[in-house]
């Protein structure tokens, strides 16, 4: 029907339809308009008397068939997307610039793509834009349509680039990953190779860190030796005004022609919004230490921007470094402005999530023992890790009267701050019951179950409590009966334990590695009345009692029966030389059971492993 032009293999646009939509004409009228002679020959003879209007972008055409009230052109949709930049304005003189709402964006007023500094604009566009009303442009309709096609292709390319970069940024799940992706994407947009981002939230709640792209810790440390007033990102973070500010609140883009030559930064007064240092070796007003560090690290220009998002406000600043004297073009500043607006919002959300997790982790650690007690004849070691959302797994080691020791471990259902708070209440209650009646673990867990059922009826928990009596004759323990000379002491240490739905403990020694056969019991809060018989064991000198949470088994990703077998094999495989050191025992079991490490960010399971080694 009409000629079709390809737009860089991305879409096909019917030129007649494009002309028709811009002129508010039908497709047939548009085709007829292109090939119409000077004298009208169709049935619409009344339109021949209408005055012709010269358009800077399309040449001679008939006046609009609608009323002149339509002052804003209709922007055509392209391949299902709205244009990234506003369409050309046909109702004003193309030579009159339009003020930009964003000081960092320097888009030409005629809607054309920004022209890089020092580059020449398309003569066809200049001819069309400079044509005075009443003068016929020298550019043909085909050339004008080709310019529109190139402009649309540029918009679509920018839109596609921003879509890809923001999609990769949205996949990040931690603050550190987001900072690395921000640096990488920003470097590709501004044409730099290295850079760094400083995270320093304005509300003062942290975290504060510095991440580099192509810069090691030593190089970042060298940059930080520059006086703070001379660092571009430091002036942004501190809200300092640019040198030579007059005190008014006027802001200009860094490349604005109205600024005097040699002026740096994006703001003539007020806090810095962006700072460009295009020629560090050549600018004489820079700090000598800045030029010295730049020469040592091999960069000659920098471009710094702030990172700002609600509700935190200013979260940090990013700076990219050029190997040669350079500055980002207006188009690059426009793209990085769009990208960092999205990146700052994403970073603010990750910061809030990070702070919440940190608060839950700190609260959980404060509710757990700060240190393990020292009990004669017993050495303790523990390893624990909470999931990203904060779980209710807990442990305790409590010195009791007469040299006894109480060991406890348990888990509260749920996750997050509510589970952590419930875990703290449960642990504090168990400590109180252990002091009053610790020699009877069944009574301790019975009282705990009653408290949980009365105060938190919608919650359940598992628990295991072990009461360790000192052997006769031990410091703090009961006196040993007299024995004939040469006969070894027949009295051994005794442990009485009871469990409520918790995993059975494991005892490890030179002669045995076996699970303690505890009676099956429901968790606390699951039955109207809980009670289960206790179990009594006598560990020999040199043996270790292991208490653990089910998270250690779940993190293996295997069924429970195979996970129990794997734990038994890991305990049996502890080197003989390390079996008398509880720290070495727990480290070996963690490495064997969890090759990915104790602090696995991909797992939401809490892990607790408590070892009690009984000396010979």
Coordinates of C-alpha atoms in Angstrom, one line a residue:
X1 CA 0.0 0.0 0.0
X2 CA 2.7 2.4 0.9
X3 CA 6.4 2.4 1.4
X4 CA 7.7 0.8 4.6
X5 CA 11.0 1.6 6.3
X6 CA 12.8 -0.6 8.8
X7 CA 13.8 0.8 12.2
X8 CA 17.0 -1.1 13.0
X9 CA 15.3 -4.4 12.9
X10 CA 13.2 -3.5 15.9
X11 CA 9.8 -2.6 14.2
X12 CA 8.2 -1.5 11.0
X13 CA 6.5 1.9 10.8
X14 CA 4.1 2.8 8.0
X15 CA 5.1 6.3 7.1
X16 CA 1.7 7.3 5.7
X17 CA 0.1 6.2 9.0
X18 CA 2.7 8.2 11.0
X19 CA 2.1 11.3 8.9
X20 CA -1.6 10.8 9.3
X21 CA -1.5 10.6 13.0
X22 CA 0.8 13.6 13.4
X23 CA -1.4 15.7 11.1
X24 CA -4.7 14.2 12.4
X25 CA -5.5 12.9 9.0
X26 CA -6.6 9.5 7.7
X27 CA -4.2 7.2 6.1
X28 CA -5.7 7.6 2.6
X29 CA -5.5 11.4 3.0
X30 CA -1.9 11.1 4.1
X31 CA -1.0 9.1 0.9
X32 CA -3.0 11.6 -1.1
X33 CA -1.2 14.5 0.6
X34 CA 2.2 13.2 -0.4
X35 CA 1.4 12.7 -4.0
X36 CA -1.1 15.6 -4.5
X37 CA -0.2 18.2 -7.1
X38 CA -0.5 21.9 -6.4
X39 CA -4.0 22.0 -7.7
X40 CA -6.6 19.9 -5.8
X41 CA -8.3 17.2 -7.9
X42 CA -10.4 15.2 -5.5
X43 CA -13.9 15.7 -4.1
X44 CA -12.8 17.9 -1.2
X45 CA -12.5 21.0 -3.2
X46 CA -13.3 23.2 -0.3
X47 CA -10.0 22.4 1.3
X48 CA -8.0 23.7 -1.6
X49 CA -8.9 27.2 -0.5
X50 CA -7.4 26.6 3.0
X51 CA -4.1 28.3 3.6
X52 CA -1.0 26.1 3.6
X53 CA 1.2 25.9 6.6
X54 CA 4.9 25.3 6.5
X55 CA 6.0 22.8 9.1
X56 CA 9.7 22.8 10.1
X57 CA 9.8 19.0 10.1
X58 CA 7.6 18.0 7.2
X59 CA 7.6 20.9 4.8
X60 CA 4.4 22.2 3.0
X61 CA 1.2 20.6 4.0
X62 CA -2.4 21.5 4.3
X63 CA -3.7 23.2 7.4
X64 CA -5.2 20.9 10.1
X65 CA -8.7 19.9 9.4
X66 CA -9.6 20.4 13.0
X67 CA -9.8 23.6 14.9
X68 CA -6.6 25.4 15.9
X69 CA -7.4 24.5 19.5
X70 CA -5.2 21.4 19.2
X71 CA -1.9 23.0 20.3
X72 CA -0.1 19.8 21.5
X73 CA 0.7 17.1 18.9
X74 CA -0.5 13.5 19.5
X75 CA 2.6 11.4 20.3
X76 CA 2.3 8.1 18.4
X77 CA 2.9 4.8 20.3
X78 CA 5.8 2.7 18.9
X79 CA 5.8 -1.0 19.4
X80 CA 3.6 -0.8 22.5
X81 CA 5.9 1.7 24.3
X82 CA 5.5 5.4 24.9
X83 CA 8.5 7.4 23.7
X84 CA 11.1 8.0 26.4
X85 CA 11.4 11.7 25.5
X86 CA 8.7 14.2 24.6
X87 CA 7.7 14.5 20.9
X88 CA 8.6 17.5 18.8
X89 CA 6.6 20.6 19.6
X90 CA 5.1 22.0 16.4
X91 CA 3.3 25.0 17.8
X92 CA 6.3 27.0 18.8
X93 CA 9.3 28.3 17.0
X94 CA 11.9 25.5 17.0
X95 CA 14.6 28.0 17.7
X96 CA 13.1 28.8 21.1
X97 CA 14.5 26.5 23.8
X98 CA 12.2 24.9 26.4
X99 CA 13.4 24.9 30.0
X100 CA 13.9 21.5 31.4
X101 CA 12.4 20.6 34.7
X102 CA 15.3 18.4 35.6
X103 CA 18.6 20.4 36.0
X104 CA 20.5 17.3 35.1
X105 CA 18.8 16.8 31.8
X106 CA 19.8 18.9 28.8
X107 CA 17.4 17.7 26.1
X108 CA 17.1 20.0 23.1
X109 CA 13.8 21.8 22.9
X110 CA 12.9 20.4 19.5
X111 CA 12.6 16.9 20.9
X112 CA 15.6 15.6 19.0
X113 CA 18.2 13.4 20.8
X114 CA 20.8 15.3 22.8
X115 CA 23.8 16.3 21.0
X116 CA 27.2 15.3 22.6
X117 CA 29.5 18.1 23.5
X118 CA 31.6 19.1 20.6
X119 CA 29.6 17.0 18.0
X120 CA 27.9 18.5 15.0
X121 CA 24.1 18.2 14.7
X122 CA 22.4 16.8 11.6
X123 CA 22.3 19.6 9.0
X124 CA 18.9 18.4 7.9
X125 CA 17.5 19.0 11.4
X126 CA 19.2 22.4 11.7
X127 CA 17.8 23.5 8.4
X128 CA 14.4 22.4 9.4
X129 CA 14.5 23.9 12.8
X130 CA 16.0 27.2 11.6
X131 CA 13.4 27.7 8.9
X132 CA 11.5 30.9 9.5
X133 CA 7.7 30.9 9.1
X134 CA 6.9 31.5 5.5
X135 CA 10.2 30.1 4.1
X136 CA 10.1 26.7 2.4
X137 CA 12.6 24.2 3.9
X138 CA 15.2 22.7 1.7
X139 CA 14.9 19.2 3.2
X140 CA 12.6 16.7 1.5
X141 CA 9.8 14.8 3.2
X142 CA 11.7 11.6 2.9
X143 CA 14.8 13.1 4.7
X144 CA 12.6 14.4 7.4
X145 CA 10.9 11.1 7.9
X146 CA 14.3 9.4 8.0
X147 CA 15.3 11.8 10.8
X148 CA 12.1 11.0 12.7
X149 CA 12.9 7.3 12.2
X150 CA 16.4 7.7 13.6
X151 CA 15.1 9.7 16.6
X152 CA 12.6 6.9 17.3
X153 CA 15.3 4.3 17.0
X154 CA 17.4 6.2 19.5
X155 CA 14.6 6.5 22.0
X156 CA 13.8 2.8 21.7
X157 CA 17.5 1.9 22.1
X158 CA 17.7 4.0 25.3
X159 CA 14.5 2.5 26.6
X160 CA 15.8 -1.0 26.0
X161 CA 19.1 -0.3 27.7
X162 CA 17.5 1.1 30.8
X163 CA 15.0 -1.8 30.9
X164 CA 17.9 -4.3 30.9
X165 CA 19.9 -2.5 33.5
X166 CA 17.0 -1.9 35.9
X167 CA 16.0 -5.6 35.5
X168 CA 19.4 -6.7 36.5
X169 CA 19.4 -4.3 39.5
X170 CA 16.0 -5.7 40.6
X171 CA 17.4 -9.2 40.9
X172 CA 19.8 -8.1 43.7
X173 CA 18.8 -9.2 47.2
X174 CA 21.4 -7.6 49.4
X175 CA 22.8 -4.1 49.8
X176 CA 26.3 -5.0 48.7
X177 CA 25.1 -6.7 45.5
X178 CA 23.0 -3.7 44.7
X179 CA 25.9 -1.4 45.2
X180 CA 28.1 -3.5 42.9
X181 CA 25.4 -3.6 40.2
X182 CA 24.9 0.2 40.5
X183 CA 28.5 0.8 39.9
X184 CA 28.7 -1.5 36.9
X185 CA 25.6 -0.2 35.2
X186 CA 26.5 3.4 35.9
X187 CA 30.0 2.9 34.4
X188 CA 28.5 1.6 31.2
X189 CA 26.1 4.5 30.9
X190 CA 28.6 7.3 31.5
X191 CA 31.5 5.6 29.6
X192 CA 33.8 5.1 32.6
X193 CA 35.8 2.1 33.6
X194 CA 36.2 2.5 37.4
X195 CA 34.3 4.0 40.2
X196 CA 33.2 3.8 43.8
X197 CA 30.0 4.3 45.8
X198 CA 29.9 5.5 49.4
X199 CA 26.9 4.4 51.4
X200 CA 26.2 6.8 54.2
X201 CA 22.5 7.2 55.0
X202 CA 21.6 10.7 56.1
X203 CA 19.4 9.5 59.0
X204 CA 22.5 8.1 60.7
X205 CA 21.2 4.5 61.2
X206 CA 23.7 3.0 58.8
X207 CA 25.2 0.8 57.5
X208 CA 28.1 2.8 56.2
X209 CA 30.4 1.2 53.7
X210 CA 32.4 1.9 50.5
X211 CA 32.4 -0.4 47.4
X212 CA 34.7 0.0 44.5
X213 CA 34.6 -1.0 40.8
X214 CA 38.1 -1.7 39.5
X215 CA 39.6 -0.4 42.8
X216 CA 41.0 -2.5 45.6
X217 CA 40.9 -1.7 49.3
X218 CA 44.4 -0.1 49.1
X219 CA 43.3 2.2 46.2
X220 CA 40.1 3.2 48.0
X221 CA 42.2 4.0 51.1
X222 CA 44.5 6.1 49.0
X223 CA 41.5 8.1 47.7
X224 CA 40.3 8.6 51.3
X225 CA 43.6 10.3 52.1
X226 CA 42.5 13.3 50.0
X227 CA 41.1 16.2 52.2
X228 CA 37.3 15.7 52.5
X229 CA 36.6 19.2 51.1
X230 CA 38.4 18.2 47.9
X231 CA 36.5 15.0 47.3
X232 CA 33.5 15.3 45.0
X233 CA 31.4 12.6 46.7
X234 CA 32.2 14.0 50.1
X235 CA 30.9 17.5 49.2
X236 CA 27.7 15.8 48.0
X237 CA 27.3 13.8 51.2
X238 CA 28.1 16.8 53.4
X239 CA 25.7 19.1 51.5
X240 CA 28.5 21.6 50.8
X241 CA 28.1 24.4 48.3
X242 CA 30.2 24.6 45.2
X243 CA 33.2 27.0 45.3
X244 CA 32.2 30.5 44.1
X245 CA 28.5 30.1 45.0
X246 CA 26.7 33.4 45.1
X247 CA 24.1 32.4 47.7
X248 CA 21.1 32.3 45.3
X249 CA 19.2 29.1 44.8
X250 CA 19.7 28.9 41.1
X251 CA 20.9 25.5 39.7
X252 CA 22.3 24.8 36.3
X253 CA 23.3 21.6 34.6
X254 CA 27.0 20.9 34.6
X255 CA 27.2 21.5 30.8
X256 CA 25.0 24.6 30.8
X257 CA 26.4 27.2 28.4
X258 CA 25.3 30.0 30.8
X259 CA 27.9 29.0 33.3
X260 CA 31.3 30.6 33.1
X261 CA 34.1 28.6 31.5
X262 CA 35.9 26.4 34.0
X263 CA 33.0 26.2 36.5
X264 CA 32.6 22.8 38.0
X265 CA 29.6 20.9 39.4
X266 CA 25.9 21.1 38.8
X267 CA 24.9 23.7 41.3
X268 CA 25.9 27.4 41.4
X269 CA 24.7 27.6 44.9
X270 CA 23.2 25.3 47.5
X271 CA 23.9 21.6 48.0
X272 CA 25.7 19.8 45.2
X273 CA 23.5 17.7 42.9
X274 CA 26.2 16.5 40.6
X275 CA 29.9 17.3 40.2
X276 CA 31.9 16.8 37.1
X277 CA 35.7 17.3 37.1
X278 CA 36.6 16.8 33.4
X279 CA 40.3 17.6 33.6
X280 CA 41.9 17.0 36.9
X281 CA 45.5 17.4 35.8
X282 CA 44.7 20.6 34.0
X283 CA 42.6 22.4 36.5
X284 CA 44.8 24.6 38.7
X285 CA 42.2 25.3 41.4
X286 CA 42.0 21.7 42.6
X287 CA 43.6 20.4 45.7
X288 CA 47.2 19.3 45.1
X289 CA 46.6 16.1 47.0
X290 CA 43.7 15.3 44.6
X291 CA 45.9 15.7 41.6
X292 CA 48.7 13.7 43.2
X293 CA 46.4 10.7 44.0
X294 CA 44.7 10.9 40.6
X295 CA 48.1 10.7 38.9
X296 CA 49.2 7.8 41.1
X297 CA 46.0 5.8 40.5
X298 CA 45.8 6.7 36.8
X299 CA 42.6 8.6 36.4
X300 CA 42.2 12.1 34.9
X301 CA 38.4 12.9 35.3
X302 CA 35.5 12.1 37.6
X303 CA 31.8 12.4 37.7
X304 CA 29.9 12.2 41.0
X305 CA 26.1 12.1 41.6
X306 CA 24.1 11.7 44.8
X307 CA 21.8 8.8 45.7
X308 CA 18.5 10.1 47.2
X309 CA 15.3 8.3 48.0
X310 CA 12.4 8.6 50.5
X311 CA 12.1 8.0 53.4
X312 CA 15.8 8.0 54.2
X313 CA 16.7 11.0 52.0
X314 CA 20.3 11.0 50.9
X315 CA 21.6 7.4 51.1
X316 CA 25.1 8.0 49.6
X317 CA 27.0 9.1 46.5
X318 CA 28.6 7.4 43.5
X319 CA 31.6 8.7 41.6
X320 CA 33.0 7.3 38.3
X321 CA 36.6 7.8 37.2
X322 CA 37.8 8.3 33.6
X323 CA 41.3 7.3 32.5
X324 CA 41.5 10.3 30.2
X325 CA 40.1 13.9 30.5
X326 CA 36.4 13.5 29.7
X327 CA 32.9 14.4 30.8
X328 CA 29.5 12.7 30.3
X329 CA 27.4 14.1 27.5
X330 CA 23.9 15.5 28.0
X331 CA 22.4 12.3 26.8
X332 CA 24.6 10.2 29.2
X333 CA 23.6 12.5 32.1
X334 CA 20.0 12.1 31.2
X335 CA 20.2 8.3 31.1
X336 CA 22.2 8.0 34.4
X337 CA 19.7 10.3 36.0
X338 CA 16.8 8.0 35.1
X339 CA 18.7 5.0 36.2
X340 CA 20.0 6.3 39.5
X341 CA 16.5 7.4 40.5
X342 CA 15.3 3.8 40.2
X343 CA 18.5 2.5 41.8
X344 CA 18.2 4.8 44.8
X345 CA 14.6 3.6 45.4
X346 CA 15.7 0.0 45.2
X347 CA 18.7 0.6 47.5
X348 CA 16.4 2.3 50.1
X349 CA 14.2 -0.7 50.2
X350 CA 17.1 -3.0 50.6
X351 CA 18.5 -0.8 53.4
X352 CA 15.2 -1.0 55.3
X353 CA 15.2 -4.8 54.9
X354 CA 18.8 -5.0 56.0
X355 CA 18.1 -2.8 59.1
X356 CA 15.1 -5.0 60.1
X357 CA 17.2 -8.2 59.8
X358 CA 20.0 -6.6 61.8
X359 CA 17.6 -5.5 64.5
X360 CA 16.2 -9.0 64.7
X361 CA 19.6 -10.6 64.8
X362 CA 20.9 -8.3 67.5
X363 CA 17.8 -8.9 69.6
X364 CA 18.2 -12.6 69.2
X365 CA 21.8 -12.5 70.2
X366 CA 21.0 -10.4 73.2
X367 CA 18.4 -13.0 74.3
X368 CA 21.0 -15.8 74.1
X369 CA 24.0 -16.3 76.4
X370 CA 26.8 -13.9 75.8
X371 CA 29.3 -16.4 77.0
X372 CA 29.3 -20.0 78.2
X373 CA 29.8 -20.7 81.9
X374 CA 32.9 -22.3 83.3
X375 CA 32.0 -25.5 85.3
X376 CA 34.7 -27.7 86.8
X377 CA 35.1 -30.9 84.8
X378 CA 33.1 -29.7 81.8
X379 CA 34.1 -27.7 78.7
X380 CA 31.5 -26.2 76.5
X381 CA 31.4 -25.1 72.8
X382 CA 28.5 -23.8 70.7
X383 CA 27.8 -22.8 67.1
X384 CA 24.6 -21.0 66.1
X385 CA 23.3 -19.1 63.2
X386 CA 19.9 -17.5 62.6
X387 CA 18.1 -17.4 59.2
X388 CA 17.6 -14.2 57.3
X389 CA 14.1 -13.6 58.8
X390 CA 15.1 -14.5 62.4
X391 CA 14.0 -17.8 63.9
X392 CA 13.1 -19.1 67.4
X393 CA 15.9 -21.6 67.9
X394 CA 17.7 -21.1 71.3
X395 CA 20.1 -22.8 73.7
X396 CA 21.3 -22.2 77.3
X397 CA 23.9 -23.4 79.7
X398 CA 23.1 -22.6 83.3
X399 CA 25.3 -23.2 86.4
X400 CA 23.1 -24.6 89.2
X401 CA 23.7 -25.0 92.9
X402 CA 26.0 -27.7 94.3
X403 CA 28.2 -27.7 91.1
X404 CA 25.5 -28.9 88.8
X405 CA 25.0 -27.8 85.2
X406 CA 21.8 -27.4 83.3
X407 CA 21.9 -27.7 79.5
X408 CA 18.9 -26.7 77.4
X409 CA 18.0 -26.4 73.7
X410 CA 14.7 -25.7 72.0
X411 CA 12.8 -24.1 69.1
X412 CA 9.7 -21.9 68.9
X413 CA 7.4 -22.1 65.9
X414 CA 7.4 -19.2 63.4
X415 CA 10.0 -16.6 62.4
X416 CA 10.6 -12.9 62.7
X417 CA 10.5 -10.6 65.6
X418 CA 7.4 -12.3 67.2
X419 CA 9.2 -15.7 67.3
X420 CA 12.4 -14.1 68.7
X421 CA 10.4 -12.5 71.5
X422 CA 8.6 -15.7 72.3
X423 CA 11.9 -17.5 72.3
X424 CA 13.3 -15.0 74.9
X425 CA 10.3 -15.4 77.1
X426 CA 10.5 -19.2 76.9
X427 CA 14.2 -19.3 77.7
X428 CA 13.8 -16.9 80.7
X429 CA 11.0 -19.1 82.1
X430 CA 13.0 -22.3 81.7
X431 CA 16.0 -20.7 83.6
X432 CA 13.7 -19.9 86.5
X433 CA 12.2 -23.3 86.6
X434 CA 15.7 -24.9 86.3
X435 CA 16.9 -23.0 89.4
X436 CA 13.9 -24.1 91.5
X437 CA 13.6 -27.8 90.4
X438 CA 16.4 -28.5 87.9
X439 CA 17.1 -31.9 89.3
X440 CA 13.8 -33.1 87.9
X441 CA 13.8 -32.2 84.1
X442 CA 10.3 -33.6 83.7
X443 CA 8.9 -31.1 86.2
X444 CA 10.8 -28.3 84.5
X445 CA 9.3 -29.0 81.1
X446 CA 5.8 -29.6 82.6
X447 CA 5.8 -26.2 84.2
X448 CA 7.1 -24.7 80.9
X449 CA 4.3 -26.4 79.0
X450 CA 1.7 -25.0 81.3
X451 CA 3.0 -21.5 81.1
X452 CA 3.1 -21.7 77.3
X453 CA -0.4 -23.0 77.1
X454 CA -1.8 -20.3 79.3
X455 CA 0.1 -17.3 77.9
X456 CA 0.5 -18.2 74.3
X457 CA -2.1 -20.8 73.3
X458 CA -1.6 -20.4 69.6
X459 CA 2.1 -21.2 69.7
X460 CA 4.0 -24.5 70.2
X461 CA 7.7 -25.2 70.9
X462 CA 10.1 -28.0 71.3
X463 CA 12.6 -28.3 74.2
X464 CA 15.2 -30.5 75.8
X465 CA 16.6 -30.1 79.3
X466 CA 19.5 -32.0 80.8
X467 CA 20.5 -31.9 84.4
X468 CA 24.2 -32.8 84.9
X469 CA 25.2 -33.8 88.4
X470 CA 28.8 -33.4 89.4
X471 CA 30.6 -36.7 90.3
X472 CA 31.2 -37.4 94.0
X473 CA 34.4 -35.7 95.1
X474 CA 34.4 -33.1 92.4
X475 CA 34.8 -29.5 93.3
X476 CA 31.4 -28.2 94.5
X477 CA 29.9 -31.7 94.4
X478 CA 29.0 -34.1 97.1
X479 CA 31.9 -35.7 99.0
X480 CA 33.1 -39.1 97.7
X481 CA 32.9 -42.1 100.0
X482 CA 36.2 -43.5 101.2
X483 CA 37.6 -46.2 98.9
X484 CA 40.3 -48.8 99.6
X485 CA 43.7 -47.9 98.3
X486 CA 44.4 -48.7 94.7
X487 CA 40.7 -49.0 93.8
X488 CA 39.6 -46.4 91.2
X489 CA 36.7 -44.2 91.9
X490 CA 33.6 -46.1 90.8
X491 CA 31.3 -43.0 90.9
X492 CA 30.7 -41.4 87.5
X493 CA 28.9 -38.3 86.4
X494 CA 25.2 -38.8 85.9
X495 CA 22.9 -36.9 83.4
X496 CA 19.1 -36.9 83.7
X497 CA 17.3 -35.4 80.6
X498 CA 13.8 -35.1 79.2
X499 CA 12.7 -33.9 75.8
X500 CA 9.5 -32.5 74.4
X501 CA 9.4 -33.2 70.7
X502 CA 13.1 -32.3 70.2
X503 CA 15.8 -34.2 68.4
X504 CA 17.6 -36.9 70.6
X505 CA 21.1 -35.9 71.7
X506 CA 24.2 -37.7 70.5
X507 CA 27.0 -39.0 72.7
X508 CA 30.5 -39.2 71.2
X509 CA 33.6 -40.9 72.6
X510 CA 36.5 -43.1 71.8
X511 CA 34.5 -46.3 72.3
X512 CA 31.0 -45.3 71.1
X513 CA 29.0 -42.9 68.9
X514 CA 25.3 -43.3 69.5
X515 CA 22.0 -41.4 69.9
X516 CA 20.5 -41.2 73.4
X517 CA 17.2 -43.1 73.4
X518 CA 14.7 -40.5 74.6
X519 CA 11.0 -41.3 74.8
X520 CA 8.8 -40.0 72.1
X521 CA 6.8 -36.9 73.1
X522 CA 4.7 -34.2 71.5
X523 CA 6.0 -30.6 71.5
X524 CA 5.0 -28.2 74.2
X525 CA 1.6 -26.7 73.7
X526 CA 0.3 -29.5 71.5
X527 CA -1.4 -31.6 74.3
X528 CA -3.8 -30.6 77.1
X529 CA -1.3 -32.0 79.6
X530 CA 2.3 -32.8 78.8
X531 CA 4.4 -35.4 80.7
X532 CA 7.1 -37.9 79.5
X533 CA 9.5 -40.0 81.4
X534 CA 13.1 -38.9 81.8
X535 CA 16.2 -40.7 80.7
X536 CA 19.4 -41.2 82.7
X537 CA 22.8 -41.7 81.1
X538 CA 26.4 -41.8 82.5
X539 CA 29.0 -40.4 80.2
X540 CA 32.5 -41.6 80.7
X541 CA 35.5 -39.3 81.0
X542 CA 36.6 -38.0 77.6
X543 CA 33.1 -38.3 76.0
X544 CA 31.1 -35.4 74.5
X545 CA 27.3 -34.8 74.6
X546 CA 25.9 -33.1 71.5
X547 CA 22.7 -31.1 71.6
X548 CA 21.4 -29.7 68.2
X549 CA 18.4 -28.2 66.6
X550 CA 16.5 -29.7 63.7
X551 CA 17.8 -26.8 61.5
X552 CA 21.1 -28.6 61.3
X553 CA 19.3 -31.6 59.7
X554 CA 17.0 -29.5 57.5
X555 CA 19.9 -27.5 55.9
X556 CA 21.3 -30.7 54.4
X557 CA 18.3 -30.9 52.1
X558 CA 17.9 -34.6 52.7
X559 CA 15.1 -36.6 54.3
X560 CA 15.2 -36.7 58.1
X561 CA 16.3 -40.4 58.3
X562 CA 19.2 -39.8 56.0
X563 CA 20.1 -36.6 57.8
X564 CA 20.3 -38.4 61.1
X565 CA 22.5 -41.0 59.5
X566 CA 24.7 -38.3 58.1
X567 CA 25.0 -36.6 61.5
X568 CA 26.0 -39.9 63.1
X569 CA 28.7 -40.4 60.4
X570 CA 30.0 -36.9 60.9
X571 CA 30.3 -37.4 64.6
X572 CA 32.0 -40.8 64.2
X573 CA 34.4 -39.3 61.7
X574 CA 35.9 -36.7 64.1
X575 CA 39.6 -37.3 64.2
X576 CA 40.8 -39.0 67.4
X577 CA 43.2 -36.2 68.2
X578 CA 40.3 -33.7 68.1
X579 CA 37.8 -35.5 70.2
X580 CA 39.1 -34.0 73.4
X581 CA 38.5 -30.5 72.2
X582 CA 34.8 -29.5 72.0
X583 CA 35.6 -26.5 69.7
X584 CA 37.3 -28.9 67.2
X585 CA 34.4 -31.3 67.4
X586 CA 31.6 -28.8 66.6
X587 CA 33.8 -27.3 63.7
X588 CA 34.3 -30.7 62.2
X589 CA 30.6 -31.5 62.3
X590 CA 29.5 -28.2 60.8
X591 CA 32.0 -28.5 57.9
X592 CA 30.9 -32.1 57.3
X593 CA 27.1 -31.4 57.5
X594 CA 27.1 -27.9 55.9
X595 CA 29.7 -27.6 53.1
X596 CA 28.2 -24.2 52.1
X597 CA 29.0 -22.8 55.6
X598 CA 27.1 -22.0 58.7
X599 CA 25.9 -18.6 57.5
X600 CA 24.2 -19.7 54.3
X601 CA 22.1 -16.7 52.9
X602 CA 20.1 -19.1 50.8
X603 CA 18.7 -21.0 53.8
X604 CA 16.1 -19.8 56.2
X605 CA 16.8 -22.5 58.8
X606 CA 18.3 -21.7 62.2
X607 CA 21.2 -23.9 63.4
X608 CA 22.3 -24.6 66.9
X609 CA 25.0 -27.1 67.9
X610 CA 26.0 -27.3 71.6
X611 CA 28.8 -29.6 72.8
X612 CA 29.6 -30.5 76.4
X613 CA 32.9 -32.4 76.9
X614 CA 33.4 -34.2 80.2
X615 CA 37.0 -34.3 81.3
X616 CA 38.6 -37.5 82.5

